[in-house]
CSV table of C-alpha atoms in Angstrom, one decimal:
chain,number,residue,atom,x,y,z
A,8,MET,CA,36.9,-18.8,-25.6
A,9,LEU,CA,36.6,-18.7,-21.8
A,10,PHE,CA,37.7,-22.3,-21.5
A,11,LEU,CA,40.8,-21.6,-23.6
A,12,THR,CA,41.6,-18.6,-21.5
A,13,LEU,CA,41.6,-20.7,-18.3
A,14,VAL,CA,43.6,-23.4,-20.0
A,15,PHE,CA,46.3,-21.1,-21.2
A,16,GLY,CA,46.3,-19.3,-17.9
A,17,THR,CA,46.9,-22.6,-16.2
A,18,ILE,CA,49.7,-23.7,-18.6
A,19,PHE,CA,51.5,-20.4,-18.4
A,20,GLY,CA,51.0,-20.4,-14.7
A,21,GLU,CA,52.8,-23.7,-14.4
A,22,MET,CA,55.6,-22.4,-16.5
A,23,LEU,CA,56.0,-19.2,-14.5
A,24,GLY,CA,55.2,-20.5,-11.0
A,25,GLY,CA,52.3,-20.6,-8.6
A,26,LYS,CA,52.1,-16.9,-8.1
A,27,SER,CA,51.7,-16.2,-11.8
A,28,LYS,CA,49.1,-18.9,-12.0
A,29,PHE,CA,47.0,-17.0,-9.5
A,30,LEU,CA,47.4,-13.7,-11.3
A,31,LEU,CA,46.6,-15.0,-14.8
A,32,ILE,CA,43.5,-16.9,-13.7
A,33,SER,CA,42.4,-13.9,-11.7
A,34,CYS,CA,42.6,-11.8,-14.8
A,35,ALA,CA,40.2,-14.1,-16.5
A,36,LEU,CA,37.6,-14.1,-13.8
A,37,PRO,CA,36.4,-10.5,-14.4
A,38,MET,CA,35.4,-11.6,-17.9
A,39,ILE,CA,33.0,-14.0,-16.3
A,40,ALA,CA,31.4,-11.3,-14.1
A,41,ASN,CA,31.4,-8.7,-16.8
A,42,ALA,CA,29.4,-10.9,-19.1
A,43,GLU,CA,26.2,-10.1,-17.1
A,44,VAL,CA,26.9,-6.5,-16.3
A,45,LEU,CA,24.9,-3.9,-18.3
A,46,PRO,CA,26.7,-0.9,-19.8
A,47,LEU,CA,26.1,2.1,-17.6
A,48,ASN,CA,23.6,3.9,-20.0
A,49,ASP,CA,21.6,0.7,-20.5
A,50,ALA,CA,21.4,0.2,-16.7
A,51,LEU,CA,20.3,3.8,-16.3
A,52,ARG,CA,17.5,3.4,-18.8
A,53,ALA,CA,16.4,0.1,-17.2
A,54,THR,CA,16.3,1.8,-13.8
A,55,TYR,CA,14.3,4.7,-15.2
A,56,SER,CA,11.8,2.3,-16.8
A,57,ALA,CA,11.4,0.2,-13.6
A,58,CYS,CA,11.3,3.0,-11.0
A,59,VAL,CA,9.4,5.9,-12.6
A,60,GLY,CA,5.7,5.9,-12.0
A,61,ILE,CA,5.7,4.3,-8.6
A,62,ASP,CA,5.3,7.7,-6.9
A,63,ASP,CA,2.1,8.3,-9.0
A,64,GLU,CA,0.6,5.0,-7.9
A,65,LEU,CA,1.4,5.8,-4.3
A,66,ALA,CA,-0.1,9.3,-4.7
A,67,ASP,CA,-3.4,7.7,-5.8
A,68,LEU,CA,-3.3,5.4,-2.8
A,69,LYS,CA,-2.8,8.3,-0.5
A,70,LYS,CA,-5.6,10.3,-2.1
A,71,MET,CA,-8.0,7.5,-1.8
A,72,ALA,CA,-7.0,6.8,1.8
A,73,GLY,CA,-7.7,10.5,2.5
A,74,ILE,CA,-11.1,10.3,0.9
A,75,ASN,CA,-11.9,7.1,2.9
A,76,THR,CA,-10.9,8.8,6.1
A,77,ALA,CA,-13.4,11.6,5.3
A,78,VAL,CA,-16.1,9.1,4.4
A,79,THR,CA,-15.7,7.0,7.5
A,80,GLY,CA,-15.4,10.2,9.6
A,81,VAL,CA,-18.8,11.3,8.3
A,82,GLY,CA,-20.1,7.8,9.1
A,83,THR,CA,-18.7,8.2,12.7
A,84,GLY,CA,-20.5,11.5,13.0
A,85,LEU,CA,-23.8,10.0,11.8
A,86,GLY,CA,-23.4,7.1,14.2
A,87,VAL,CA,-22.8,9.5,17.1
A,88,GLY,CA,-25.9,11.4,16.0
A,89,ALA,CA,-28.0,8.2,15.8
A,90,THR,CA,-26.8,7.1,19.3
A,91,VAL,CA,-27.5,10.5,20.9
A,92,THR,CA,-30.9,10.7,19.2
A,93,GLY,CA,-31.8,7.2,20.4
A,94,LEU,CA,-30.8,8.1,24.0
A,95,VAL,CA,-33.0,11.3,23.8
A,96,LYS,CA,-35.8,9.2,22.4
A,97,ALA,CA,-35.5,6.7,25.3
A,98,SER,CA,-35.7,9.5,27.8
A,99,THR,CA,-38.7,10.9,26.0
A,100,ASP,CA,-40.4,7.5,25.9
A,101,LYS,CA,-39.8,7.2,29.7
A,102,GLN,CA,-41.5,10.5,30.3
A,103,ILE,CA,-44.4,9.5,28.1
A,104,ASP,CA,-44.7,6.2,30.1
A,105,GLU,CA,-44.8,8.2,33.4
A,106,LEU,CA,-47.4,10.6,32.1
A,107,GLU,CA,-49.6,7.7,30.8
A,108,LYS,CA,-49.5,6.2,34.3
A,109,LYS,CA,-50.7,9.4,35.9
A,110,LEU,CA,-53.4,9.8,33.3
A,111,GLU,CA,-54.6,6.3,33.9
A,112,LEU,CA,-54.7,6.9,37.6
A,113,LEU,CA,-56.8,10.1,37.1
A,114,LYS,CA,-59.2,8.1,34.8
A,115,GLN,CA,-59.6,5.5,37.5
A,116,ILE,CA,-60.3,8.2,40.1
A,117,ASP,CA,-62.8,9.9,37.8
A,118,GLU,CA,-64.6,6.6,37.2
A,119,ARG,CA,-64.7,5.9,41.0
A,120,ARG,CA,-66.1,9.4,41.6
A,121,GLN,CA,-68.7,9.1,39.0
A,122,LYS,CA,-69.8,5.8,40.4
A,123,ASP,CA,-69.9,7.2,43.9
A,124,GLY,CA,-71.7,10.3,42.7
A,125,ILE,CA,-74.4,8.4,41.0
A,126,VAL,CA,-75.0,6.3,44.2
A,127,ALA,CA,-75.1,9.5,46.3
A,128,ASN,CA,-77.5,11.2,43.9
A,129,ASN,CA,-79.8,8.3,44.3
A,130,ALA,CA,-79.6,8.9,48.0
A,131,ASP,CA,-80.5,12.6,47.5
A,132,LEU,CA,-77.2,14.3,48.5
A,133,THR,CA,-77.3,18.0,49.4
A,134,ASP,CA,-76.7,20.7,46.9
A,135,ALA,CA,-73.4,21.5,48.6
A,136,MET,CA,-72.1,17.9,48.1
A,137,ASP,CA,-73.2,18.0,44.5
A,138,ALA,CA,-71.3,21.2,43.9
A,139,SER,CA,-68.2,19.8,45.6
A,140,PHE,CA,-68.4,16.7,43.4
A,141,ALA,CA,-68.7,18.8,40.3
A,142,ASN,CA,-65.7,20.9,41.2
A,143,HIS,CA,-63.5,17.8,41.8
A,144,GLN,CA,-64.8,16.3,38.6
A,145,ASN,CA,-63.9,19.5,36.7
A,146,ASP,CA,-60.4,19.6,38.2
A,147,ASN,CA,-59.8,16.0,37.3
A,148,THR,CA,-61.0,16.6,33.7
A,149,ILE,CA,-58.6,19.5,33.3
A,150,GLN,CA,-55.7,17.5,34.6
A,151,GLN,CA,-56.5,14.7,32.2
A,152,GLN,CA,-56.7,17.1,29.3
A,153,THR,CA,-53.3,18.7,30.3
A,154,LEU,CA,-51.7,15.3,30.7
A,155,GLN,CA,-53.1,14.1,27.4
A,156,GLN,CA,-51.8,17.2,25.6
A,157,GLN,CA,-48.3,16.6,27.1
A,158,ILE,CA,-48.4,12.9,26.0
A,159,ASP,CA,-49.4,13.9,22.5
A,160,GLU,CA,-46.6,16.4,22.2
A,161,LYS,CA,-44.0,14.0,23.6
A,162,THR,CA,-45.3,11.2,21.4
A,163,LYS,CA,-44.9,13.4,18.3
A,164,LYS,CA,-41.4,14.3,19.5
A,165,SER,CA,-40.6,10.6,20.1
A,166,LYS,CA,-41.7,9.5,16.7
A,167,SER,CA,-39.7,12.3,15.1
A,168,LEU,CA,-36.6,11.2,17.0
A,169,GLY,CA,-37.2,7.7,15.9
A,170,ASN,CA,-37.3,8.7,12.3
A,171,TRP,CA,-34.1,10.7,12.8
A,172,ARG,CA,-32.4,7.8,14.4
A,173,THR,CA,-33.4,5.5,11.5
A,174,GLY,CA,-32.2,8.0,8.9
A,175,LEU,CA,-28.9,8.6,10.7
A,176,LEU,CA,-28.3,4.9,11.0
A,177,ALA,CA,-29.1,4.4,7.3
A,178,GLY,CA,-26.5,7.1,6.5
A,179,ASN,CA,-24.0,5.5,8.7
A,180,THR,CA,-24.6,2.2,7.0
A,181,ALA,CA,-24.1,3.7,3.5
A,182,THR,CA,-20.8,5.3,4.5
A,183,ASN,CA,-19.5,2.0,6.0
A,184,VAL,CA,-20.4,0.2,2.8
A,185,ALA,CA,-18.6,2.9,0.8
A,186,GLY,CA,-15.6,2.7,3.2
A,187,ALA,CA,-15.4,-1.1,2.9
A,188,ILE,CA,-15.4,-0.9,-0.9
A,189,ILE,CA,-12.7,1.9,-1.0
A,190,ALA,CA,-10.5,0.1,1.5
A,191,SER,CA,-10.7,-3.2,-0.3
A,192,ASN,CA,-9.4,-1.5,-3.5
A,193,ASN,CA,-6.9,0.8,-1.8
A,194,GLN,CA,-4.1,-1.7,-1.4
A,195,VAL,CA,-0.7,-2.4,-3.0
A,196,LYS,CA,-1.8,-4.7,-5.7
A,197,GLY,CA,0.4,-7.2,-7.7
A,198,ASP,CA,1.4,-4.7,-10.4
A,199,LEU,CA,2.7,-2.1,-8.0
A,200,GLN,CA,4.4,-4.6,-5.9
A,201,THR,CA,6.1,-6.1,-9.0
A,202,GLN,CA,7.2,-2.6,-10.1
A,203,ILE,CA,8.7,-1.9,-6.7
A,204,ASP,CA,10.5,-5.3,-6.8
A,205,ASN,CA,11.7,-4.6,-10.3
A,206,CYS,CA,13.0,-1.2,-9.2
A,207,LYS,CA,15.0,-2.8,-6.4
A,208,VAL,CA,16.6,-5.3,-8.9
A,209,SER,CA,17.4,-2.5,-11.4
A,210,VAL,CA,19.1,-0.4,-8.7
A,211,LYS,CA,21.2,-3.4,-7.8
A,212,ASN,CA,22.1,-4.0,-11.4
A,213,LEU,CA,22.9,-0.3,-11.7
A,214,ARG,CA,25.3,-0.5,-8.8
A,215,ASP,CA,27.2,-3.3,-10.6
A,216,SER,CA,27.3,-1.3,-13.7
A,217,ILE,CA,28.8,1.7,-11.8
A,218,MET,CA,31.6,-0.5,-10.6
A,219,GLN,CA,32.4,-1.5,-14.2
A,220,ALA,CA,32.0,2.0,-15.5
A,221,ARG,CA,34.3,3.4,-12.8
A,222,PHE,CA,36.9,0.8,-13.9
A,223,ASN,CA,36.5,2.0,-17.5
A,224,GLY,CA,37.0,5.6,-16.4
A,225,GLU,CA,33.4,6.8,-17.0
A,226,ASP,CA,31.7,9.5,-15.0
A,227,VAL,CA,29.4,7.8,-12.5
A,228,THR,CA,28.2,10.9,-10.5
A,229,GLU,CA,24.6,10.8,-11.8
A,230,ALA,CA,24.4,7.1,-11.4
A,231,ASN,CA,25.6,7.2,-7.8
A,232,ASN,CA,22.9,9.8,-7.0
A,233,ILE,CA,20.3,7.6,-8.4
A,234,VAL,CA,21.5,4.6,-6.5
A,235,SER,CA,21.7,6.6,-3.3
A,236,ALA,CA,18.0,7.8,-3.7
A,237,CYS,CA,16.4,4.7,-5.1
A,238,ASP,CA,18.2,2.2,-2.9
A,239,GLU,CA,16.0,3.3,0.0
A,240,TYR,CA,13.3,1.1,-1.4
A,241,ASN,CA,15.2,-1.7,0.3
A,242,TYR,CA,14.6,-0.2,3.7
A,243,VAL,CA,10.9,0.6,3.6
A,244,ASP,CA,8.1,-1.8,4.5
A,245,ILE,CA,5.0,-1.6,2.4
A,246,SER,CA,3.1,-4.3,4.4
A,247,PRO,CA,1.5,-1.7,6.8
A,248,ILE,CA,-0.3,-0.1,3.8
A,249,ASN,CA,-2.2,-3.3,3.1
A,250,ASN,CA,-2.6,-4.3,6.7
A,251,ARG,CA,-4.3,-1.0,7.6
A,252,ALA,CA,-6.4,-1.1,4.5
A,253,LYS,CA,-7.6,-4.6,5.5
A,254,GLY,CA,-8.3,-3.3,9.0
A,255,ALA,CA,-10.4,-0.5,7.7
A,256,MET,CA,-12.3,-2.8,5.4
A,257,ILE,CA,-13.1,-5.2,8.2
A,258,SER,CA,-14.2,-2.4,10.5
A,259,SER,CA,-16.4,-0.9,7.8
A,260,ILE,CA,-18.0,-4.3,7.1
A,261,VAL,CA,-18.8,-4.7,10.8
A,262,GLY,CA,-20.2,-1.1,10.9
A,263,ALA,CA,-22.3,-1.7,7.8
A,264,THR,CA,-23.7,-4.9,9.3
A,265,THR,CA,-24.6,-3.4,12.6
A,266,GLY,CA,-25.8,-0.2,11.0
A,267,LEU,CA,-28.2,-2.1,8.6
A,268,THR,CA,-29.6,-4.2,11.5
A,269,GLY,CA,-30.0,-1.1,13.6
A,270,THR,CA,-31.8,0.7,10.8
A,271,ILE,CA,-34.3,-2.1,10.3
A,272,THR,CA,-34.8,-2.4,14.1
A,273,SER,CA,-35.3,1.3,14.5
A,274,ALA,CA,-37.8,1.5,11.7
A,275,VAL,CA,-39.8,-1.4,13.1
A,276,ALA,CA,-39.7,0.1,16.6
A,277,ASN,CA,-41.1,3.4,15.2
A,278,THR,CA,-44.1,2.0,13.2
A,279,ASP,CA,-47.6,2.9,14.4
A,280,LYS,CA,-48.4,-0.8,14.8
A,281,THR,CA,-45.6,-1.2,17.3
A,282,ARG,CA,-46.2,2.1,19.1
A,283,ASN,CA,-49.9,1.7,19.4
A,284,ASP,CA,-49.8,-1.7,21.0
A,285,ASN,CA,-50.4,-0.7,24.6
A,286,THR,CA,-50.5,-4.2,26.0
A,287,ASP,CA,-47.7,-5.1,28.5
A,288,SER,CA,-46.1,-7.4,25.9
A,289,GLY,CA,-46.5,-4.8,23.2
A,290,LYS,CA,-44.8,-2.1,25.3
A,291,GLN,CA,-42.0,-4.4,26.3
A,292,LYS,CA,-41.4,-5.3,22.6
A,293,GLU,CA,-41.2,-1.6,21.7
A,294,LYS,CA,-38.8,-1.0,24.5
A,295,ASN,CA,-36.6,-3.9,23.5
A,296,LEU,CA,-36.5,-2.8,19.9
A,297,ASN,CA,-35.5,0.7,20.9
A,298,THR,CA,-32.8,-0.5,23.2
A,299,ALA,CA,-31.4,-2.8,20.5
A,300,SER,CA,-31.4,0.1,18.0
A,301,ASN,CA,-29.5,2.3,20.4
A,302,VAL,CA,-26.9,-0.5,21.1
A,303,LEU,CA,-26.5,-1.2,17.4
A,304,ALA,CA,-26.1,2.6,16.7
A,305,GLY,CA,-23.3,2.6,19.3
A,306,ALA,CA,-21.6,-0.4,17.8
A,307,SER,CA,-21.8,1.1,14.3
A,308,THR,CA,-20.2,4.3,15.6
A,309,VAL,CA,-17.3,2.4,17.2
A,310,ALA,CA,-16.8,0.5,14.0
A,311,SER,CA,-16.8,3.7,11.9
A,312,ALA,CA,-14.4,5.4,14.3
A,313,THR,CA,-12.0,2.3,14.1
A,314,ALA,CA,-12.1,2.4,10.3
A,315,THR,CA,-11.3,6.1,10.4
A,316,VAL,CA,-8.2,5.4,12.5
A,317,PHE,CA,-7.1,2.7,10.2
A,318,ASN,CA,-7.5,5.0,7.2
A,319,ALA,CA,-5.6,7.8,8.8
A,320,THR,CA,-2.7,5.6,9.8
A,321,GLN,CA,-2.7,4.1,6.3
A,322,ILE,CA,-2.0,7.6,5.0
A,323,SER,CA,1.0,7.7,7.3
A,324,ALA,CA,2.3,4.4,6.0
A,325,ILE,CA,1.8,5.4,2.4
A,326,LYS,CA,3.7,8.7,3.0
A,327,LYS,CA,6.8,6.8,4.3
A,328,VAL,CA,7.0,4.8,1.0
A,329,ALA,CA,5.9,7.8,-1.1
A,330,SER,CA,8.8,10.0,0.2
A,331,VAL,CA,11.2,7.4,-1.1
A,332,ALA,CA,9.4,7.2,-4.4
A,333,GLU,CA,9.3,10.9,-4.8
A,334,LYS,CA,13.1,11.2,-4.1
A,335,CYS,CA,13.9,8.3,-6.5
A,336,THR,CA,11.7,9.7,-9.3
A,337,GLY,CA,13.2,13.2,-8.7
A,338,VAL,CA,16.8,12.1,-9.4
A,339,LEU,CA,15.7,10.0,-12.3
A,340,LYS,CA,14.0,12.9,-14.0
């Protein structure tokens, strides 16, 4: 049929002149274009089917991003707590070390005095010298007892701080694991991306249908409003949503790794076996383990804080797309 139209258009054009040829063929061309244009009502229904529901999907993404922000925020707080606790423990351990050195010095003095006193007694020292020796010995003993009491109290405090640090690091690790899982799932997946793409196509088709409907004298006011609202999908970028989700996921994975390592290191550093090894190598090992735990706690805190920032900025990215989705769905309903 189309072929015959063009043929007759050409024949009559030759008979009537070049100008008529152009007009007759031009009249046939809209038939070609109109063959693929949907009727207005069909185009409206297609747009509704393609575009409605996107706002609900984005609302779920925004909600989960908010939850993840809270989770990683808690993890950041736990990491800060673990870091501060570790630093307080380090200060306490340093005080214990200084007290132990003083106690050891007093013990050495006491041993020397006892040795000197025994020799002197064998030489029949006077009663006054014996009394003086006894007084010095009593003072030394009291000082040793006082120092030992302080050491015991601070050791108890240090062990408690070590347990707190281990627990806080374990909590930080758990929140980072949860944050990584949530972030990995809180992305624009294939189905939603496909729906957004289909919505864009349907709006384009609706625009074509509006042109045809206007030519046919139909009311296109509602359709124009839909195109005006839903066409904004062409001007939003959804890539930041996934990019920030990936950033949060990677940060949380790093935080979980450093947090787990720090938890294990802190627990080992606080065992009685490690603490009671008073050899030089044993004390150095304990100090190294505690230092490593504090460094790892700081690293986990930074990772959690970074993940929190990514989650918070993901909410902002989602809101930009969601505002378009809400406007589009609003005019469709």
